PDB file of C-alpha atoms in Angstrom:
ATOM      1  CA  MET A  11      -0.376  -0.502   0.240  1.00 67.00           C
ATOM      2  CA  GLU A  12       1.512   3.421  -1.116  1.00 79.00           C
ATOM      3  CA  PRO A  13       2.329   5.490   2.269  1.00 80.00           C
ATOM      4  CA  ILE A  14       0.125   8.298   1.337  1.00 85.00           C
ATOM      5  CA  THR A  15      -3.191   6.076   1.544  1.00 84.00           C
ATOM      6  CA  ALA A  16      -1.825   4.246   3.616  1.00 79.00           C
ATOM      7  CA  PHE A  17      -2.019   7.563   5.708  1.00 82.00           C
ATOM      8  CA  LEU A  18      -4.833   9.077   4.988  1.00 86.00           C
ATOM      9  CA  ALA A  19      -6.713   4.954   6.085  1.00 82.00           C
ATOM     10  CA  ILE A  20      -5.671   5.531   9.513  1.00 81.00           C
ATOM     11  CA  ILE A  21      -6.473   9.127   9.443  1.00 84.00           C
ATOM     12  CA  LEU A  22     -10.213   7.776   8.810  1.00 86.00           C
ATOM     13  CA  GLY A  23     -10.198   5.104  10.952  1.00 82.00           C
ATOM     14  CA  GLY A  24      -9.230   7.584  13.919  1.00 80.00           C
ATOM     15  CA  VAL A  25     -12.041   9.445  12.708  1.00 84.00           C
ATOM     16  CA  LEU A  26     -14.689   7.241  13.045  1.00 81.00           C
ATOM     17  CA  VAL A  27     -13.346   5.931  16.604  1.00 79.00           C
ATOM     18  CA  GLY A  28     -14.332   9.209  16.990  1.00 74.00           C
ATOM     19  CA  ILE A  29     -17.565   9.713  16.064  1.00 77.00           C
ATOM     20  CA  CYS A  30     -18.652   6.322  16.812  1.00 73.00           C
ATOM     21  CA  VAL A  31     -17.440   7.009  20.261  1.00 69.00           C
ATOM     22  CA  HIS A  32     -20.224   9.722  20.608  1.00 69.00           C
ATOM     23  CA  PHE A  33     -22.855   8.087  20.013  1.00 67.00           C
ATOM     24  CA  ILE A  34     -21.720   5.102  22.563  1.00 63.00           C
ATOM     25  CA  PRO A  35     -24.536   6.075  25.666  1.00 60.00           C
ATOM     26  CA  ALA A  36     -22.681   6.120  29.420  1.00 57.00           C
ATOM     27  CA  SER A  37     -24.422   4.089  31.424  1.00 53.00           C
ATOM     28  CA  ALA A  38     -25.433   4.881  35.274  1.00 51.00           C
ATOM     29  CA  THR A  39     -23.036   1.082  35.865  1.00 53.00           C
ATOM     30  CA  GLY A  40     -20.711   2.818  35.665  1.00 53.00           C
ATOM     31  CA  ALA A  41     -20.943   5.779  36.777  1.00 53.00           C
ATOM     32  CA  MET A  42     -22.104   4.139  40.442  1.00 54.00           C
ATOM     33  CA  SER A  43     -18.465   2.753  40.515  1.00 56.00           C
ATOM     34  CA  ALA A  44     -16.459   5.987  39.537  1.00 57.00           C
ATOM     35  CA  ALA A  45     -15.278   8.445  42.103  1.00 55.00           C
ATOM     36  CA  THR A  46     -17.033  11.567  40.383  1.00 54.00           C
ATOM     37  CA  GLY A  47     -20.296   9.763  39.164  1.00 51.00           C
ATOM     38  CA  ILE A  48     -19.763  10.755  35.931  1.00 53.00           C
ATOM     39  CA  ALA A  49     -20.544   7.743  33.258  1.00 54.00           C
ATOM     40  CA  THR A  50     -17.735   8.369  31.045  1.00 60.00           C
ATOM     41  CA  GLY A  51     -15.945   5.332  31.049  1.00 67.00           C
ATOM     42  CA  PRO A  52     -17.317   3.574  27.950  1.00 70.00           C
ATOM     43  CA  SER A  53     -16.816   6.079  25.686  1.00 70.00           C
ATOM     44  CA  MET A  54     -13.140   5.850  26.909  1.00 75.00           C
ATOM     45  CA  LEU A  55     -13.259   2.168  26.670  1.00 77.00           C
ATOM     46  CA  SER A  56     -14.335   2.423  23.204  1.00 77.00           C
ATOM     47  CA  ALA A  57     -12.238   5.066  22.122  1.00 79.00           C
ATOM     48  CA  GLY A  58      -8.943   2.730  23.846  1.00 81.00           C
ATOM     49  CA  ALA A  59      -9.880  -0.342  22.347  1.00 83.00           C
ATOM     50  CA  GLY A  60     -10.211   1.798  18.414  1.00 83.00           C
ATOM     51  CA  MET A  61      -6.702   3.670  18.893  1.00 84.00           C
ATOM     52  CA  ALA A  62      -5.466  -0.033  19.837  1.00 87.00           C
ATOM     53  CA  GLY A  63      -7.006  -1.293  16.690  1.00 86.00           C
ATOM     54  CA  ILE A  64      -5.664   1.510  14.182  1.00 86.00           C
ATOM     55  CA  LEU A  65      -2.167   1.293  15.949  1.00 87.00           C
ATOM     56  CA  SER A  66      -2.222  -3.085  15.245  1.00 88.00           C
ATOM     57  CA  ALA A  67      -3.648  -2.438  12.274  1.00 85.00           C
ATOM     58  CA  ALA A  68      -0.797  -0.152  10.749  1.00 84.00           C
ATOM     59  CA  TYR A  69       1.630  -1.785  12.199  1.00 88.00           C
ATOM     60  CA  SER A  70       0.743  -4.831   9.756  1.00 87.00           C
ATOM     61  CA  MET A  71       0.195  -2.583   6.698  1.00 83.00           C
ATOM     62  CA  ASP A  72       2.538  -4.422   4.601  1.00 85.00           C
ATOM     63  CA  SER A  73       1.146  -7.865   5.446  1.00 87.00           C
ATOM     64  CA  GLY A  74      -2.212  -7.469   3.609  1.00 85.00           C
ATOM     65  CA  LEU A  75      -5.750  -6.653   4.163  1.00 84.00           C
ATOM     66  CA  ALA A  76      -6.031 -10.515   6.244  1.00 89.00           C
ATOM     67  CA  VAL A  77      -3.567  -9.460   8.310  1.00 90.00           C
ATOM     68  CA  VAL A  78      -4.558  -5.985   9.264  1.00 87.00           C
ATOM     69  CA  LEU A  79      -8.322  -7.026   9.712  1.00 86.00           C
ATOM     70  CA  ALA A  80      -7.358  -9.750  12.318  1.00 90.00           C
ATOM     71  CA  SER A  81      -4.499  -7.919  13.689  1.00 90.00           C
ATOM     72  CA  GLY A  82      -6.768  -4.310  14.370  1.00 87.00           C
ATOM     73  CA  ALA A  83      -9.602  -6.270  15.383  1.00 88.00           C
ATOM     74  CA  SER A  84      -7.571  -8.772  17.944  1.00 91.00           C
ATOM     75  CA  ALA A  85      -6.004  -5.873  19.041  1.00 90.00           C
ATOM     76  CA  SER A  86      -9.186  -4.180  19.956  1.00 87.00           C
ATOM     77  CA  ALA A  87     -10.799  -6.884  21.373  1.00 88.00           C
ATOM     78  CA  LEU A  88      -8.264  -7.883  23.636  1.00 90.00           C
ATOM     79  CA  MET A  89      -7.596  -4.122  24.754  1.00 88.00           C
ATOM     80  CA  ILE A  90     -11.399  -3.964  26.026  1.00 84.00           C
ATOM     81  CA  SER A  91     -11.616  -7.798  27.238  1.00 86.00           C
ATOM     82  CA  LEU A  92      -7.999  -6.616  29.627  1.00 87.00           C
ATOM     83  CA  THR A  93      -9.737  -3.485  30.490  1.00 82.00           C
ATOM     84  CA  ILE A  94     -13.419  -4.970  31.466  1.00 80.00           C
ATOM     85  CA  LEU A  95     -10.925  -7.496  33.603  1.00 84.00           C
ATOM     86  CA  GLY A  96      -8.786  -5.035  35.565  1.00 83.00           C
ATOM     87  CA  GLY A  97     -12.227  -3.015  36.207  1.00 78.00           C
ATOM     88  CA  ASN A  98     -13.681  -6.080  37.591  1.00 80.00           C
ATOM     89  CA  ILE A  99     -10.884  -7.186  40.123  1.00 84.00           C
ATOM     90  CA  ALA A 100     -10.985  -3.808  41.502  1.00 82.00           C
ATOM     91  CA  ASN A 101     -14.267  -3.001  41.513  1.00 78.00           C
ATOM     92  CA  ALA A 102     -14.629  -6.840  43.478  1.00 83.00           C
ATOM     93  CA  PHE A 103     -11.624  -7.065  45.649  1.00 87.00           C
ATOM     94  CA  GLY A 104     -11.308  -3.515  46.350  1.00 83.00           C
ATOM     95  CA  THR A 105     -14.329  -2.207  46.109  1.00 81.00           C
ATOM     96  CA  GLY A 106     -16.967  -5.097  47.441  1.00 80.00           C
ATOM     97  CA  VAL A 107     -19.006  -4.737  44.430  1.00 76.00           C
ATOM     98  CA  SER A 108     -20.146  -7.383  42.240  1.00 76.00           C
ATOM     99  CA  PRO A 109     -18.933  -8.323  39.064  1.00 72.00           C
ATOM    100  CA  ALA A 110     -21.751  -7.041  36.515  1.00 66.00           C
ATOM    101  CA  SER A 111     -19.670  -7.432  33.195  1.00 56.00           C
TER     102      SER A 111
END
């Protein structure tokens, strides 16, 4: 892939992540375990997962479309899974809240 095309594809991916994050409703469950009570967790989680996917896909840009798609999807899934697991461990053992996700 040409460098300009790859650059534009990465920018487009970032713009799409930014647009999609604004359509995710923040939940009361996320606000209940936050110190401030403001439910910003779902938006931050989805933005982080999207950026992890973009970085992973950009790293494997020379390997072909199938590898790029698999790399981006697996990086996003791994990031969100480990973040939710860490949050559940902190809630269960740190604050005594039962795991919800």
